[in-house]
Amino acid sequence: MRLINVKAFLQRESLIKERKRVDRRAKVLDFSDDEATEYAILSHRWVGQEVDYDEIVELAKMAVEERDEIRQRDGYQKIIQSCEQAQKDGYERLWVDTCCIDKRSSAELSEAINSMYRWYENAQVCYAYLHDVPGSSFPTASDNERYPDFSGWPEWFSRGWTLQELIAPNDVQFLNKNWQSIGDKRTLAPTLAAITGVSEHILIHGLGGNRPCVAQIVSWAAHRKTTRVEDRAYSLMGLLDVNMPMLYGEGKKAFRRLQLEIIRASNDQSIFAWSYDTFNQQTGSILADDPHCFRDCGRMELMDSDEFIRHFKEDIPEEELDSVEDRLSTFPITNRGIHIWMLLHPDRGTCFRARLPCRVGPWEPPVTIALVLWESNYYRCPYDVFPEGPQRFHQVYLRYQDPPHRDATFEIDDSALTENGFTSRAAPPMKFSGDTLTLTNTEPLCIKAYFDSLTNHRFAVGLGQCLGKDWIRVISDEPSIIPRPSWQDYTKYKFSEMLLSTSRHAQHMDKAHSGAAKRYGRISIMQTRLPQTTRILQISSVMWKSSRICGVKLEVFHDPSYGDVSSEWTAFDVEGTDDPGRDWRGLMIHNQPREYGCYEIDGMPGKFSVAPDGSIKLGDHGHFTDSKEFCCEGDLFVDLKLLSLVADITPRQHKLSSESHVTAWNRAGHRLLDLYQPLMLSLPSNDDLKSLLTSLSTRLTNKYLVTRIIQCPPDPFKPISGIALRLYSVAKPFNWHRNESVGSVSEERSGDELGGETNGDQVKVNDIDEVKS
């Protein structure tokens, strides 16, 4: 380590002060062995402009004006005062972090940070300079008026680096603003313990011997601050007895890297016992983002295997109990995650409560954390789970890598509800901008609640993101619940209810999505019956492949049958141009029942079937028979004339290739058809077509529409066939898709639906198709 030669430094300063000639070659900094040298060390809060290594070394060679500017700094005066104090106490060497490290050398800086705890530990005395304490005695009570930004105590106690500078040295002398002694660590131990959370035993005897667990040590730094984010981790290395290279610029990854180094060197599972920050409720890494997550671990202690076993031995087969200690002793780090044995207690789904061999106090049960299983790996959850069934030891992979994440933007179209008498209110985090909501890493869930005054019915729609997956869910209440909670209480309760199941909701929606290819986009539909009514709430969401915006549409349909509704998501491909600006009326769902006998054309997305005898035309609509053959029931162009509408739905023409022949392949990739001079006709994607589709939606519920055809003239190179070939592609317009059991919403509401309080009056619900148009 590099130390200040106290005598040489003070002599040089005296000559400069008296304006005498200074030997420019005189050295004021020397390299010394910290274990073989007696030295004092300074602990202080950096304030104002400090003095660095280069300025101390070159001071005698500088021009008078530059030299005097440096000497007038508070940082320089601290060095003078600490040298005078060291000389008074009989020490010839002094270490000060501002000037004894050449920070231009990253290697030297890294070595110093990795060695700093040892340097403080080996010092004969540490001077803790409290620059903001003017009195002649150490403050014994918090003073929020004097120290409003530091929990009522001097700033020195709020900094990250000063924690190790308090614990490591055997002798810490506290000095006030005027460099007067105001006490030492041993005599002030009770007050220091109350300020810092570090026990008196540790303050007096250090970390040797009965070392606290990792979580307790990190908790001491939970409320401390550093100028650089990375120093939140680097300042803890000595306290946790680990070493690692410095990578300034890595941000919060430094603390993750520190935790991995601890795991490599220790089997202390209290490192997993951290608590979620109030402002970050994301499911994710098993490792904490920041020391603040350990704020509640000040009394954490490890349990030996016998104590741990006593809490669950009745639930575990006897043959497994003998191996518990071995299972708890090692957990290697792999590229997949931390490979570890854990005692898991499952709930109904894919969530688990995991017990750790540590506790918060001597008589407390083992700490538990919540995990969620996702794609064969386990992630940490921000909420508790309610386990059912037996607990067992399982060997699992705990993900320490950050899960995929992106901000999620939802656009809400609930006009069909508001026009039917529903009122709505947004709940936390209330980030709606018009009908748009953006979720972030720190705000992964929002609730929008709806109320129908006619039926006294409430339900809440949750919009969330978990592990990089968007999800939507509805929770509906019985209208007879009494007393009715206030809007604020209702939304808060629903927010908490959905937060507890966020990973389950995301997995349900992701499972439905896995069956859709998302060529251009993907639409998902879920229907939920509103309790004690004849109505069904339908939620539809669409996500375009090139867009991060998820469109959400809410509608209500009438179903007098009271039939069961699955409340599960069904996903379909969306055909057409990949255009996030398209409205819902123009969406075409690609869920063609017929998969066999379909062909893919080079360069053309979608599947085409051969039209028998060329009988199927563009604009035909109908259904599929039990034998999966398309049966035409009508013609869009004829419907247009019958409705006497003025609309331009002129087909568009597309030449598929400049070559005379185009190849068609079947699903197995076999070349089956050679198309001669193919010409494709498709329906336009204009407002006229969308309006026509909407006008026909009531009459053509669940019907399919021929959206594209490919027609070919007879191939002159194959005169034997002499046939003109025609292929067609069908899709279902989104506003024609509806559950077949759902009837017309124009039917009258029943007395049951209004809770029996109609007084003989019947109230009609607006036709949902009129609302959609």
CSV table of N, CA and C in Angstrom, one decimal, residues 411-479:
chain,number,residue,atom,x,y,z
A,411,GLU,N,-53.6,-0.8,-25.5
A,411,GLU,CA,-54.6,0.2,-26.0
A,411,GLU,C,-56.0,-0.4,-25.7
A,412,ILE,N,-56.8,0.2,-24.9
A,412,ILE,CA,-58.1,-0.3,-24.5
A,412,ILE,C,-59.2,0.3,-25.3
A,413,ASP,N,-60.1,-0.6,-25.8
A,413,ASP,CA,-61.3,-0.2,-26.5
A,413,ASP,C,-62.5,-0.8,-25.7
A,414,ASP,N,-63.0,0.0,-24.8
A,414,ASP,CA,-64.2,-0.5,-24.0
A,414,ASP,C,-65.4,0.3,-24.3
A,415,SER,N,-65.5,0.8,-25.5
A,415,SER,CA,-66.7,1.6,-25.9
A,415,SER,C,-68.0,0.8,-25.9
A,416,ALA,N,-67.9,-0.5,-26.2
A,416,ALA,CA,-69.0,-1.4,-26.1
A,416,ALA,C,-69.6,-1.5,-24.7
A,417,LEU,N,-68.8,-1.4,-23.7
A,417,LEU,CA,-69.2,-1.4,-22.3
A,417,LEU,C,-69.8,-0.1,-21.9
A,418,THR,N,-69.1,1.0,-22.2
A,418,THR,CA,-69.5,2.3,-21.7
A,418,THR,C,-70.8,2.7,-22.4
A,419,GLU,N,-71.0,2.3,-23.7
A,419,GLU,CA,-72.3,2.6,-24.4
A,419,GLU,C,-73.4,1.7,-23.9
A,420,ASN,N,-73.1,0.7,-23.2
A,420,ASN,CA,-74.2,-0.2,-22.6
A,420,ASN,C,-74.4,0.1,-21.1
A,421,GLY,N,-73.9,1.3,-20.7
A,421,GLY,CA,-74.2,1.7,-19.3
A,421,GLY,C,-73.1,1.5,-18.3
A,422,PHE,N,-72.0,0.8,-18.6
A,422,PHE,CA,-71.0,0.6,-17.7
A,422,PHE,C,-70.1,1.8,-17.4
A,423,THR,N,-69.7,2.1,-16.2
A,423,THR,CA,-68.8,3.2,-15.9
A,423,THR,C,-67.5,2.5,-15.5
A,424,SER,N,-66.4,3.2,-15.7
A,424,SER,CA,-65.1,2.6,-15.4
A,424,SER,C,-64.2,3.5,-14.6
A,425,ARG,N,-63.3,2.9,-13.8
A,425,ARG,CA,-62.2,3.7,-13.1
A,425,ARG,C,-60.9,2.9,-13.2
A,426,ALA,N,-59.8,3.6,-13.4
A,426,ALA,CA,-58.5,3.0,-13.4
A,426,ALA,C,-58.0,3.0,-12.0
A,427,ALA,N,-57.2,2.0,-11.7
A,427,ALA,CA,-56.6,1.8,-10.3
A,427,ALA,C,-55.1,1.8,-10.5
A,428,PRO,N,-54.4,1.6,-9.4
A,428,PRO,CA,-52.9,1.7,-9.5
A,428,PRO,C,-52.4,0.9,-10.7
A,429,PRO,N,-51.3,1.4,-11.4
A,429,PRO,CA,-50.7,2.7,-11.0
A,429,PRO,C,-51.3,3.9,-11.7
A,430,MET,N,-52.5,3.7,-12.3
A,430,MET,CA,-53.2,4.9,-12.9
A,430,MET,C,-52.3,5.6,-13.9
A,431,LYS,N,-51.7,4.9,-14.8
A,431,LYS,CA,-50.8,5.5,-15.8
A,431,LYS,C,-51.5,5.6,-17.2
A,432,PHE,N,-52.8,5.6,-17.2
A,432,PHE,CA,-53.5,5.7,-18.5
A,432,PHE,C,-53.3,7.0,-19.1
A,433,SER,N,-53.1,7.0,-20.4
A,433,SER,CA,-53.0,8.3,-21.2
A,433,SER,C,-54.1,8.1,-22.2
A,434,GLY,N,-55.3,8.7,-21.9
A,434,GLY,CA,-56.5,8.4,-22.8
A,434,GLY,C,-56.9,6.9,-22.6
A,435,ASP,N,-56.8,6.1,-23.7
A,435,ASP,CA,-57.1,4.7,-23.6
A,435,ASP,C,-55.9,3.9,-23.6
A,436,THR,N,-54.7,4.5,-23.4
A,436,THR,CA,-53.4,3.8,-23.5
A,436,THR,C,-52.8,3.6,-22.1
A,437,LEU,N,-52.2,2.5,-21.9
A,437,LEU,CA,-51.5,2.2,-20.6
A,437,LEU,C,-50.1,1.6,-20.9
A,438,THR,N,-49.1,2.1,-20.3
A,438,THR,CA,-47.8,1.5,-20.4
A,438,THR,C,-47.3,0.9,-19.1
A,439,LEU,N,-47.0,-0.4,-19.1
A,439,LEU,CA,-46.4,-1.0,-17.9
A,439,LEU,C,-44.9,-1.1,-18.0
A,440,THR,N,-44.2,-1.0,-16.8
A,440,THR,CA,-42.8,-1.0,-16.8
A,440,THR,C,-42.3,-2.0,-15.8
A,441,ASN,N,-41.0,-2.1,-15.7
A,441,ASN,CA,-40.4,-3.1,-14.8
A,441,ASN,C,-40.8,-2.9,-13.3
A,442,THR,N,-41.0,-1.6,-13.0
A,442,THR,CA,-41.4,-1.3,-11.6
A,442,THR,C,-42.9,-1.2,-11.4
A,443,GLU,N,-43.6,-1.1,-12.5
A,443,GLU,CA,-45.1,-1.1,-12.4
A,443,GLU,C,-45.7,-2.1,-13.3
A,444,PRO,N,-45.6,-3.4,-13.0
A,444,PRO,CA,-46.0,-4.5,-13.9
A,444,PRO,C,-47.5,-4.8,-14.0
A,445,LEU,N,-48.3,-4.1,-13.2
A,445,LEU,CA,-49.8,-4.5,-13.2
A,445,LEU,C,-50.6,-3.2,-13.0
A,446,CYS,N,-51.7,-3.2,-13.7
A,446,CYS,CA,-52.7,-2.1,-13.6
A,446,CYS,C,-54.1,-2.8,-13.6
A,447,ILE,N,-55.0,-2.2,-12.9
A,447,ILE,CA,-56.4,-2.7,-12.8
A,447,ILE,C,-57.3,-1.6,-13.3
A,448,LYS,N,-58.3,-2.0,-14.1
A,448,LYS,CA,-59.4,-1.1,-14.5
A,448,LYS,C,-60.7,-1.8,-14.1
A,449,ALA,N,-61.5,-1.1,-13.3
A,449,ALA,CA,-62.7,-1.6,-12.7
A,449,ALA,C,-63.9,-1.1,-13.4
A,450,TYR,N,-65.0,-1.9,-13.6
A,450,TYR,CA,-66.2,-1.5,-14.3
A,450,TYR,C,-67.4,-1.8,-13.4
A,451,PHE,N,-68.4,-0.9,-13.5
A,451,PHE,CA,-69.6,-1.1,-12.7
A,451,PHE,C,-70.9,-0.8,-13.6
A,452,ASP,N,-71.9,-1.7,-13.4
A,452,ASP,CA,-73.1,-1.5,-14.1
A,452,ASP,C,-74.2,-1.2,-13.1
A,453,SER,N,-74.7,0.0,-13.1
A,453,SER,CA,-75.7,0.4,-12.1
A,453,SER,C,-77.0,-0.3,-12.2
A,454,LEU,N,-77.3,-0.8,-13.4
A,454,LEU,CA,-78.6,-1.5,-13.6
A,454,LEU,C,-78.6,-2.8,-12.9
A,455,THR,N,-77.5,-3.5,-12.9
A,455,THR,CA,-77.4,-4.9,-12.3
A,455,THR,C,-76.6,-4.8,-11.0
A,456,ASN,N,-76.1,-3.7,-10.6
A,456,ASN,CA,-75.3,-3.6,-9.4
A,456,ASN,C,-74.1,-4.5,-9.5
A,457,HIS,N,-73.5,-4.6,-10.7
A,457,HIS,CA,-72.5,-5.6,-10.9
A,457,HIS,C,-71.1,-4.9,-11.1
A,458,ARG,N,-70.1,-5.5,-10.5
A,458,ARG,CA,-68.7,-5.0,-10.7
A,458,ARG,C,-67.8,-6.1,-11.2
A,459,PHE,N,-66.9,-5.7,-12.0
A,459,PHE,CA,-65.8,-6.6,-12.3
A,459,PHE,C,-64.5,-5.8,-12.6
A,460,ALA,N,-63.4,-6.4,-12.5
A,460,ALA,CA,-62.1,-5.8,-12.7
A,460,ALA,C,-61.3,-6.5,-13.8
A,461,VAL,N,-60.7,-5.7,-14.6
A,461,VAL,CA,-59.8,-6.3,-15.7
A,461,VAL,C,-58.4,-5.9,-15.3
A,462,GLY,N,-57.5,-6.9,-15.2
A,462,GLY,CA,-56.1,-6.7,-14.9
A,462,GLY,C,-55.3,-6.8,-16.2
A,463,LEU,N,-54.4,-5.8,-16.3
A,463,LEU,CA,-53.4,-5.8,-17.4
A,463,LEU,C,-52.0,-5.9,-16.8
A,464,GLY,N,-51.3,-6.9,-17.2
A,464,GLY,CA,-50.0,-7.1,-16.5
A,464,GLY,C,-48.9,-7.7,-17.4
A,465,GLN,N,-47.7,-7.8,-16.9
A,465,GLN,CA,-46.6,-8.4,-17.5
A,465,GLN,C,-45.8,-9.2,-16.5
A,466,CYS,N,-45.4,-10.4,-16.9
A,466,CYS,CA,-44.6,-11.3,-16.0
A,466,CYS,C,-43.6,-12.0,-16.9
A,467,LEU,N,-42.3,-12.0,-16.5
A,467,LEU,CA,-41.3,-12.7,-17.2
A,467,LEU,C,-41.3,-12.4,-18.7
A,468,GLY,N,-41.6,-11.2,-19.1
A,468,GLY,CA,-41.6,-10.8,-20.5
A,468,GLY,C,-42.8,-11.1,-21.2
A,469,LYS,N,-43.9,-11.6,-20.6
A,469,LYS,CA,-45.1,-12.0,-21.2
A,469,LYS,C,-46.3,-11.1,-20.7
A,470,ASP,N,-47.0,-10.6,-21.7
A,470,ASP,CA,-48.2,-9.8,-21.4
A,470,ASP,C,-49.3,-10.7,-21.0
A,471,TRP,N,-50.2,-10.2,-20.1
A,471,TRP,CA,-51.3,-11.0,-19.7
A,471,TRP,C,-52.5,-10.1,-19.4
A,472,ILE,N,-53.7,-10.6,-19.6
A,472,ILE,CA,-55.0,-9.9,-19.3
A,472,ILE,C,-55.9,-10.9,-18.5
A,473,ARG,N,-56.5,-10.4,-17.5
A,473,ARG,CA,-57.4,-11.3,-16.7
A,473,ARG,C,-58.6,-10.5,-16.2
A,474,VAL,N,-59.7,-11.1,-16.1
A,474,VAL,CA,-60.9,-10.5,-15.5
A,474,VAL,C,-61.3,-11.2,-14.2
A,475,ILE,N,-61.7,-10.5,-13.2
A,475,ILE,CA,-62.2,-11.0,-12.0
A,475,ILE,C,-63.6,-10.4,-11.7
A,476,SER,N,-64.6,-11.2,-11.6
A,476,SER,CA,-66.0,-10.8,-11.5
A,476,SER,C,-66.6,-11.1,-10.1
A,477,ASP,N,-67.3,-10.2,-9.6
A,477,ASP,CA,-67.9,-10.4,-8.3
A,477,ASP,C,-69.4,-10.7,-8.3
A,478,GLU,N,-69.9,-11.4,-7.3
A,478,GLU,CA,-71.4,-11.5,-7.2
A,478,GLU,C,-72.0,-10.2,-6.9
A,479,PRO,N,-73.0,-9.8,-7.6
A,479,PRO,CA,-73.6,-8.5,-7.3
A,479,PRO,C,-74.3,-8.4,-5.9
